[in-house]
CSV table of N, CA, C and O in Angstrom, one decimal:
chain,number,residue,atom,x,y,z
A,1,MET,N,499.1,174.6,45.3
A,1,MET,CA,499.8,174.4,44.1
A,1,MET,C,499.2,173.1,43.4
A,1,MET,O,499.2,172.1,44.1
A,2,LEU,N,498.7,173.2,42.2
A,2,LEU,CA,498.2,172.1,41.5
A,2,LEU,C,499.4,171.6,40.6
A,2,LEU,O,500.0,172.3,39.8
A,3,LEU,N,499.7,170.3,40.7
A,3,LEU,CA,500.8,169.7,40.1
A,3,LEU,C,500.4,169.0,38.8
A,3,LEU,O,499.7,167.9,38.8
A,4,TYR,N,500.7,169.6,37.6
A,4,TYR,CA,500.3,169.0,36.4
A,4,TYR,C,501.5,168.3,35.8
A,4,TYR,O,502.6,168.9,35.5
A,5,MET,N,501.3,167.0,35.5
A,5,MET,CA,502.4,166.2,35.0
A,5,MET,C,502.2,166.0,33.5
A,5,MET,O,501.0,166.0,33.0
A,6,SER,N,503.3,165.8,32.8
A,6,SER,CA,503.2,165.5,31.4
A,6,SER,C,502.5,164.2,31.2
A,6,SER,O,502.8,163.2,31.9
A,7,ALA,N,501.6,164.1,30.2
A,7,ALA,CA,501.0,162.9,29.8
A,7,ALA,C,502.0,162.2,28.9
A,7,ALA,O,501.8,161.9,27.7
A,8,ALA,N,503.2,161.8,29.4
A,8,ALA,CA,504.3,161.4,28.7
A,8,ALA,C,504.2,159.9,28.3
A,8,ALA,O,503.7,159.1,29.1
A,9,THR,N,504.8,159.5,27.2
A,9,THR,CA,505.0,158.1,26.8
A,9,THR,C,506.2,157.6,27.6
A,9,THR,O,507.0,158.4,28.2
A,10,ASP,N,506.5,156.3,27.6
A,10,ASP,CA,507.6,155.8,28.3
A,10,ASP,C,508.9,156.4,27.8
A,10,ASP,O,509.8,156.6,28.6
A,11,ALA,N,509.0,156.7,26.5
A,11,ALA,CA,510.2,157.3,26.0
A,11,ALA,C,510.5,158.7,26.6
A,11,ALA,O,511.6,159.1,26.8
A,12,GLN,N,509.4,159.4,26.9
A,12,GLN,CA,509.6,160.7,27.5
A,12,GLN,C,509.8,160.7,29.0
A,12,GLN,O,510.2,161.6,29.6
A,13,ALA,N,509.4,159.5,29.6
A,13,ALA,CA,509.4,159.4,31.1
A,13,ALA,C,510.8,159.6,31.7
A,13,ALA,O,510.9,160.1,32.8
A,14,GLU,N,511.9,159.4,30.9
A,14,GLU,CA,513.2,159.6,31.5
A,14,GLU,C,513.5,161.1,31.8
A,14,GLU,O,514.3,161.4,32.7
A,15,ASP,N,512.7,162.0,31.2
A,15,ASP,CA,512.8,163.4,31.6
A,15,ASP,C,512.1,163.8,32.8
A,15,ASP,O,512.2,164.9,33.3
A,16,GLN,N,511.3,162.9,33.4
A,16,GLN,CA,510.4,163.2,34.5
A,16,GLN,C,511.3,163.1,35.8
A,16,GLN,O,512.3,162.5,35.8
A,17,CYS,N,510.8,163.7,36.8
A,17,CYS,CA,511.5,163.7,38.1
A,17,CYS,C,511.3,162.3,38.8
A,17,CYS,O,510.4,161.6,38.4
A,18,THR,N,512.0,162.1,39.8
A,18,THR,CA,512.0,160.8,40.5
A,18,THR,C,511.1,160.9,41.8
A,18,THR,O,510.9,162.0,42.3
A,19,PHE,N,510.8,159.7,42.3
A,19,PHE,CA,510.1,159.7,43.6
A,19,PHE,C,510.9,160.3,44.7
A,19,PHE,O,510.4,161.0,45.5
A,20,GLU,N,512.2,160.1,44.6
A,20,GLU,CA,513.2,160.7,45.6
A,20,GLU,C,513.2,162.2,45.5
A,20,GLU,O,513.3,162.9,46.5
A,21,ASP,N,513.0,162.8,44.3
A,21,ASP,CA,512.9,164.2,44.1
A,21,ASP,C,511.7,164.8,44.9
A,21,ASP,O,511.8,165.8,45.6
A,22,TRP,N,510.6,164.0,44.8
A,22,TRP,CA,509.4,164.5,45.5
A,22,TRP,C,509.5,164.4,47.1
A,22,TRP,O,509.1,165.2,47.8
A,23,ILE,N,510.1,163.3,47.5
A,23,ILE,CA,510.4,163.1,49.0
A,23,ILE,C,511.2,164.3,49.5
A,23,ILE,O,510.9,164.9,50.5
A,24,ARG,N,512.3,164.6,48.8
A,24,ARG,CA,513.2,165.7,49.2
A,24,ARG,C,512.4,167.0,49.2
A,24,ARG,O,512.5,167.8,50.2
A,25,TYR,N,511.6,167.3,48.2
A,25,TYR,CA,510.9,168.5,48.1
A,25,TYR,C,509.9,168.7,49.2
A,25,TYR,O,509.8,169.7,49.9
A,26,GLU,N,509.2,167.6,49.5
A,26,GLU,CA,508.2,167.6,50.6
A,26,GLU,C,508.9,167.8,52.0
A,26,GLU,O,508.4,168.6,52.8
A,27,ARG,N,510.1,167.2,52.1
A,27,ARG,CA,510.8,167.4,53.4
A,27,ARG,C,511.3,168.9,53.5
A,27,ARG,O,511.2,169.5,54.6
A,28,GLU,N,511.7,169.5,52.4
A,28,GLU,CA,512.1,170.9,52.4
A,28,GLU,C,510.9,171.8,52.8
A,28,GLU,O,511.1,172.7,53.6
A,29,MET,N,509.7,171.5,52.3
A,29,MET,CA,508.5,172.3,52.6
A,29,MET,C,508.2,172.2,54.1
A,29,MET,O,507.9,173.1,54.8
A,30,LYS,N,508.3,170.9,54.6
A,30,LYS,CA,508.0,170.7,56.0
A,30,LYS,C,509.0,171.3,56.9
A,30,LYS,O,508.6,171.9,57.9
A,31,ASP,N,510.3,171.2,56.5
A,31,ASP,CA,511.3,171.9,57.3
A,31,ASP,C,511.2,173.4,57.4
A,31,ASP,O,511.5,174.0,58.3
A,32,ALA,N,510.7,174.0,56.3
A,32,ALA,CA,510.4,175.4,56.2
A,32,ALA,C,509.2,175.8,56.9
A,32,ALA,O,508.9,177.0,57.1
A,33,GLY,N,508.4,174.9,57.4
A,33,GLY,CA,507.2,175.2,58.1
A,33,GLY,C,506.0,175.7,57.3
A,33,GLY,O,505.1,176.3,57.8
A,34,ILE,N,506.0,175.5,56.0
A,34,ILE,CA,505.0,176.0,55.1
A,34,ILE,C,504.0,175.0,54.6
A,34,ILE,O,502.9,175.3,54.1
A,35,TRP,N,504.4,173.7,54.7
A,35,TRP,CA,503.5,172.6,54.2
A,35,TRP,C,502.3,172.4,55.1
A,35,TRP,O,502.4,172.3,56.3
A,36,VAL,N,501.1,172.4,54.5
A,36,VAL,CA,499.8,172.3,55.2
A,36,VAL,C,499.3,170.9,54.8
A,36,VAL,O,498.9,170.1,55.7
A,37,SER,N,499.2,170.5,53.6
A,37,SER,CA,498.6,169.3,53.1
A,37,SER,C,499.0,169.0,51.7
A,37,SER,O,499.4,170.0,51.0
A,38,GLY,N,498.8,167.8,51.2
A,38,GLY,CA,499.1,167.5,49.8
A,38,GLY,C,499.0,166.0,49.6
A,38,GLY,O,499.2,165.2,50.5
A,39,HIS,N,498.7,165.7,48.4
A,39,HIS,CA,498.6,164.3,48.0
A,39,HIS,C,498.8,164.1,46.5
A,39,HIS,O,498.4,164.9,45.7
A,40,PRO,N,499.5,163.0,46.2
A,40,PRO,CA,499.6,162.7,44.7
A,40,PRO,C,498.3,162.0,44.4
A,40,PRO,O,497.6,161.4,45.2
A,41,LEU,N,497.9,162.0,43.1
A,41,LEU,CA,496.7,161.3,42.6
A,41,LEU,C,497.2,160.0,41.9
A,41,LEU,O,498.2,160.0,41.4
A,42,GLN,N,496.3,159.0,42.0
A,42,GLN,CA,496.6,157.8,41.2
A,42,GLN,C,496.6,158.1,39.7
A,42,GLN,O,496.2,159.1,39.3
A,43,ASP,N,497.1,157.1,39.0
A,43,ASP,CA,497.3,157.2,37.6
A,43,ASP,C,496.0,157.6,36.9
A,43,ASP,O,494.9,157.2,37.4
A,44,LEU,N,496.1,158.3,35.8
A,44,LEU,CA,494.9,158.8,35.1
A,44,LEU,C,494.0,157.7,34.7
A,44,LEU,O,492.8,157.9,34.6
A,45,THR,N,494.5,156.5,34.5
A,45,THR,CA,493.6,155.3,34.1
A,45,THR,C,492.6,155.0,35.2
A,45,THR,O,491.7,154.2,35.0
A,46,THR,N,492.8,155.5,36.5
A,46,THR,CA,491.9,155.2,37.6
A,46,THR,C,490.7,156.2,37.7
A,46,THR,O,489.8,156.0,38.5
A,47,CYS,N,490.7,157.2,36.8
A,47,CYS,CA,489.8,158.3,36.9
A,47,CYS,C,488.4,157.9,36.4
A,47,CYS,O,488.2,157.1,35.4
A,48,THR,N,487.4,158.3,37.1
A,48,THR,CA,486.0,158.2,36.6
A,48,THR,C,485.4,159.6,36.6
A,48,THR,O,485.5,160.3,37.6
A,49,SER,N,484.7,160.0,35.5
A,49,SER,CA,484.1,161.3,35.4
A,49,SER,C,482.6,161.2,35.5
A,49,SER,O,482.0,160.3,35.0
A,50,VAL,N,482.0,162.2,36.2
A,50,VAL,CA,480.5,162.3,36.4
A,50,VAL,C,480.1,163.6,35.8
A,50,VAL,O,480.6,164.7,36.1
A,51,ARG,N,479.1,163.5,35.0
A,51,ARG,CA,478.5,164.7,34.4
A,51,ARG,C,477.0,164.6,34.6
A,51,ARG,O,476.4,163.6,34.4
A,52,VAL,N,476.4,165.8,35.0
A,52,VAL,CA,474.9,165.8,35.2
A,52,VAL,C,474.3,166.8,34.2
A,52,VAL,O,474.7,167.9,34.2
A,53,GLY,N,473.4,166.2,33.3
A,53,GLY,CA,472.8,167.1,32.3
A,53,GLY,C,471.7,168.0,32.9
A,53,GLY,O,471.3,167.9,34.1
A,54,ALA,N,471.2,168.9,32.1
A,54,ALA,CA,470.2,169.8,32.5
A,54,ALA,C,468.9,169.1,33.0
A,54,ALA,O,468.2,169.6,33.8
A,55,ASP,N,468.7,167.9,32.5
A,55,ASP,CA,467.6,167.1,32.9
A,55,ASP,C,467.8,166.3,34.2
A,55,ASP,O,466.9,165.6,34.6
A,56,GLY,N,469.0,166.4,34.8
A,56,GLY,CA,469.3,165.8,36.0
A,56,GLY,C,469.9,164.4,35.8
A,56,GLY,O,470.3,163.7,36.7
A,57,GLU,N,470.0,163.9,34.5
A,57,GLU,CA,470.5,162.6,34.3
A,57,GLU,C,472.0,162.6,34.4
A,57,GLU,O,472.7,163.4,33.9
A,58,ARG,N,472.5,161.5,35.1
A,58,ARG,CA,474.0,161.4,35.3
A,58,ARG,C,474.6,160.5,34.2
A,58,ARG,O,474.0,159.6,33.8
A,59,THR,N,475.7,161.0,33.7
A,59,THR,CA,476.5,160.2,32.8
A,59,THR,C,477.9,159.9,33.5
A,59,THR,O,478.6,160.8,33.9
A,60,ILE,N,478.2,158.6,33.6
A,60,ILE,CA,479.5,158.3,34.3
A,60,ILE,C,480.3,157.6,33.2
A,60,ILE,O,479.9,156.6,32.6
A,61,THR,N,481.6,158.0,33.1
A,61,THR,CA,482.5,157.5,32.1
A,61,THR,C,483.8,157.2,32.8
A,61,THR,O,484.2,157.9,33.7
A,62,ASP,N,484.6,156.3,32.2
A,62,ASP,CA,485.9,156.0,32.7
A,62,ASP,C,486.8,157.1,32.1
A,62,ASP,O,486.7,157.4,30.9
A,63,GLY,N,487.7,157.6,32.9
A,63,GLY,CA,488.7,158.6,32.4
A,63,GLY,C,488.2,160.0,32.3
A,63,GLY,O,487.0,160.2,32.3
A,64,PRO,N,489.1,160.9,32.2
A,64,PRO,CA,488.7,162.3,32.0
A,64,PRO,C,488.4,162.7,30.6
A,64,PRO,O,487.7,163.6,30.3
A,65,PHE,N,488.9,161.9,29.6
A,65,PHE,CA,488.8,162.2,28.2
A,65,PHE,C,489.1,163.6,27.9
A,65,PHE,O,488.4,164.3,27.2
A,66,VAL,N,490.3,164.0,28.3
A,66,VAL,CA,490.8,165.4,28.1
A,66,VAL,C,491.8,165.3,27.0
A,66,VAL,O,492.7,164.5,27.1
A,67,GLU,N,491.7,166.1,26.1
A,67,GLU,CA,492.7,166.2,25.0
A,67,GLU,C,493.8,167.2,25.5
A,67,GLU,O,493.7,168.4,25.2
A,68,ALA,N,494.7,166.7,26.3
A,68,ALA,CA,495.7,167.6,26.9
A,68,ALA,C,497.0,167.0,27.0
A,68,ALA,O,497.1,165.7,27.0
A,69,ARG,N,498.1,167.8,27.0
A,69,ARG,CA,499.4,167.2,27.2
A,69,ARG,C,499.8,167.1,28.6
A,69,ARG,O,500.8,166.5,28.9
A,70,GLU,N,499.0,167.7,29.5
A,70,GLU,CA,499.3,167.6,30.9
A,70,GLU,C,498.0,167.1,31.7
A,70,GLU,O,496.9,167.4,31.2
A,71,VAL,N,498.3,166.4,32.7
A,71,VAL,CA,497.2,165.9,33.6
A,71,VAL,C,497.5,166.3,35.0
A,71,VAL,O,498.6,166.3,35.4
A,72,LEU,N,496.4,166.5,35.8
A,72,LEU,CA,496.6,166.8,37.2
A,72,LEU,C,497.1,165.6,37.9
A,72,LEU,O,496.5,164.5,37.9
A,73,GLY,N,498.3,165.7,38.5
A,73,GLY,CA,498.9,164.6,39.2
A,73,GLY,C,498.9,164.7,40.7
A,73,GLY,O,499.2,163.7,41.4
A,74,GLY,N,498.5,165.8,41.3
A,74,GLY,CA,498.4,166.0,42.7
A,74,GLY,C,498.4,167.4,43.1
A,74,GLY,O,498.2,168.3,42.2
A,75,TYR,N,498.5,167.7,44.4
A,75,TYR,CA,498.5,169.0,44.9
A,75,TYR,C,499.2,169.1,46.2
A,75,TYR,O,499.5,168.2,46.9
A,76,ASP,N,499.7,170.3,46.5
A,76,ASP,CA,500.2,170.7,47.8
A,76,ASP,C,499.6,172.0,48.2
A,76,ASP,O,499.4,172.9,47.4
A,77,ILE,N,499.2,172.0,49.5
A,77,ILE,CA,498.7,173.3,50.1
A,77,ILE,C,499.8,173.8,51.0
A,77,ILE,O,500.3,173.1,51.8
A,78,ILE,N,500.2,175.0,50.7
A,78,ILE,CA,501.2,175.6,51.5
A,78,ILE,C,500.7,176.9,52.1
A,78,ILE,O,499.8,177.5,51.6
A,79,ASP,N,501.3,177.3,53.2
A,79,ASP,CA,501.0,178.6,53.8
A,79,ASP,C,502.2,179.5,53.8
A,79,ASP,O,503.1,179.3,54.6
A,80,VAL,N,502.1,180.4,52.8
A,80,VAL,CA,503.2,181.4,52.7
A,80,VAL,C,502.7,182.8,52.7
A,80,VAL,O,501.5,183.0,52.5
A,81,PRO,N,503.5,183.8,53.0
A,81,PRO,CA,503.1,185.2,53.2
A,81,PRO,C,502.5,185.9,51.9
A,81,PRO,O,501.7,186.8,52.0
A,82,ASP,N,503.0,185.5,50.7
A,82,ASP,CA,502.5,186.2,49.5
A,82,ASP,C,502.7,185.3,48.3
A,82,ASP,O,503.3,184.2,48.3
A,83,LEU,N,502.3,185.9,47.1
A,83,LEU,CA,502.4,185.2,45.9
A,83,LEU,C,503.8,184.9,45.5
A,83,LEU,O,504.2,183.9,44.9
A,84,ASP,N,504.7,185.9,45.7
A,84,ASP,CA,506.1,185.7,45.4
A,84,ASP,C,506.7,184.5,46.1
A,84,ASP,O,507.4,183.7,45.4
A,85,ALA,N,506.4,184.3,47.3
A,85,ALA,CA,506.9,183.1,48.1
A,85,ALA,C,506.3,181.8,47.5
A,85,ALA,O,507.0,180.8,47.3
A,86,ALA,N,505.0,181.9,47.1
A,86,ALA,CA,504.4,180.7,46.5
A,86,ALA,C,505.0,180.4,45.2
A,86,ALA,O,505.3,179.2,44.9
A,87,LEU,N,505.3,181.4,44.4
A,87,LEU,CA,506.0,181.1,43.1
A,87,LEU,C,507.4,180.6,43.3
A,87,LEU,O,507.8,179.7,42.5
A,88,GLU,N,508.1,181.0,44.3
A,88,GLU,CA,509.4,180.5,44.6
A,88,GLU,C,509.3,179.0,44.9
A,88,GLU,O,510.1,178.2,44.4
A,89,TRP,N,508.4,178.6,45.7
A,89,TRP,CA,508.2,177.2,46.1
A,89,TRP,C,507.8,176.4,44.9
A,89,TRP,O,508.2,175.3,44.7
A,90,ALA,N,506.9,177.0,44.0
A,90,ALA,CA,506.5,176.3,42.8
A,90,ALA,C,507.6,176.0,41.9
A,90,ALA,O,507.7,174.9,41.3
A,91,ALA,N,508.5,177.0,41.8
A,91,ALA,CA,509.7,176.8,40.9
A,91,ALA,C,510.6,175.8,41.4
A,91,ALA,O,511.3,175.2,40.6
A,92,ARG,N,510.7,175.6,42.7
A,92,ARG,CA,511.5,174.5,43.3
A,92,ARG,C,510.9,173.1,43.2
A,92,ARG,O,511.6,172.1,43.4
A,93,SER,N,509.7,173.0,42.8
A,93,SER,CA,509.0,171.8,42.8
A,93,SER,C,509.5,170.9,41.6
A,93,SER,O,509.7,171.3,40.5
A,94,PRO,N,509.7,169.6,41.9
A,94,PRO,CA,510.0,168.7,40.8
A,94,PRO,C,508.9,168.6,39.8
A,94,PRO,O,509.2,168.3,38.6
A,95,GLY,N,507.7,169.0,40.1
A,95,GLY,CA,506.6,169.1,39.2
A,95,GLY,C,506.7,170.2,38.2
A,95,GLY,O,505.9,170.3,37.3
A,96,ALA,N,507.7,171.1,38.3
A,96,ALA,CA,507.9,172.2,37.4
A,96,ALA,C,508.9,171.9,36.3
A,96,ALA,O,509.3,172.7,35.5
A,97,THR,N,509.4,170.6,36.3
A,97,THR,CA,510.5,170.2,35.4
A,97,THR,C,510.0,169.2,34.4
A,97,THR,O,508.9,168.6,34.6
A,98,GLY,N,510.8,168.9,33.4
A,98,GLY,CA,510.5,167.8,32.5
A,98,GLY,C,509.2,168.0,31.7
A,98,GLY,O,508.5,167.0,31.4
A,99,GLY,N,508.9,169.2,31.3
A,99,GLY,CA,507.7,169.4,30.5
A,99,GLY,C,506.4,169.5,31.3
A,99,GLY,O,505.3,169.7,30.8
A,100,ALA,N,506.5,169.4,32.7
A,100,ALA,CA,505.3,169.5,33.5
A,100,ALA,C,505.2,171.0,34.0
A,100,ALA,O,506.0,171.8,33.7
A,101,SER,N,504.2,171.3,34.8
A,101,SER,CA,504.0,172.6,35.4
A,101,SER,C,503.3,172.6,36.7
A,101,SER,O,502.7,171.6,37.1
A,102,VAL,N,503.5,173.7,37.4
A,102,VAL,CA,502.8,173.8,38.7
A,102,VAL,C,501.9,175.1,38.6
A,102,VAL,O,502.4,176.2,38.3
A,103,GLN,N,500.7,174.9,38.9
A,103,GLN,CA,499.7,176.0,38.8
A,103,GLN,C,499.5,176.5,40.3
A,103,GLN,O,499.2,175.7,41.2
A,104,VAL,N,499.7,177.8,40.5
A,104,VAL,CA,499.6,178.4,41.8
A,104,VAL,C,498.3,179.1,41.9
A,104,VAL,O,498.0,180.0,41.1
A,105,ARG,N,497.5,178.7,42.9
A,105,ARG,CA,496.2,179.4,43.0
A,105,ARG,C,495.9,179.5,44.5
A,105,ARG,O,496.1,178.5,45.3
A,106,PRO,N,495.3,180.6,45.0
A,106,PRO,CA,495.0,180.8,46.4
A,106,PRO,C,493.7,180.0,46.6
A,106,PRO,O,492.9,179.7,45.7
A,107,ILE,N,493.5,179.6,47.9
A,107,ILE,CA,492.3,178.9,48.3
A,107,ILE,C,491.2,180.0,48.5
A,107,ILE,O,491.5,181.0,49.0
A,108,ALA,N,490.1,179.7,47.9
A,108,ALA,CA,489.0,180.7,48.0
A,108,ALA,C,488.5,180.8,49.5
A,108,ALA,O,488.3,179.8,50.1
A,109,GLU,N,488.3,182.0,49.9
A,109,GLU,CA,487.8,182.2,51.3
A,109,GLU,C,486.3,182.5,51.2
A,109,GLU,O,485.9,183.5,50.6
A,110,ILE,N,485.6,181.6,51.7
A,110,ILE,CA,484.1,181.7,51.7
A,110,ILE,C,483.6,182.0,53.1
A,110,ILE,O,483.9,181.4,54.0
A,111,PRO,N,482.8,183.1,53.2
A,111,PRO,CA,482.3,183.5,54.5
A,111,PRO,C,481.5,182.4,55.2
A,111,PRO,O,480.8,181.7,54.5
A,112,VAL,N,481.6,182.3,56.4
A,112,VAL,CA,480.8,181.4,57.2
A,112,VAL,C,479.4,181.7,57.0
A,112,VAL,O,478.9,182.8,57.0
A,113,GLY,N,478.6,180.7,56.9
A,113,GLY,CA,477.1,180.8,56.8
A,113,GLY,C,476.6,181.0,55.4
A,113,GLY,O,475.4,181.1,55.1
A,114,VAL,N,477.5,180.9,54.4
A,114,VAL,CA,477.1,181.0,53.0
A,114,VAL,C,476.7,179.7,52.5
A,114,VAL,O,477.2,178.7,52.8
């Protein structure tokens, strides 16, 4: 689950979930035995982007410079039996409230030796 947070101003921040909401949600996932891994990401201002041109030249810039209303705020990896269960957990996430969203994507299975 990719956790996309609203790129909110301070005035909009009151609609955001609290740190305690995240602690409770993580505890619920661990108690259910589905939590595998997950981490929040630091603030968007700490981001550095790397792009490599066709000529192999690297361009390094501060920030993602994305024109978006949502930014990737973290992720959780869960182990559930099917998409319906994953969607249920995503809907319970504090990251699905206050104008934010949770993107559910399976982990790609790459054959050994590729």
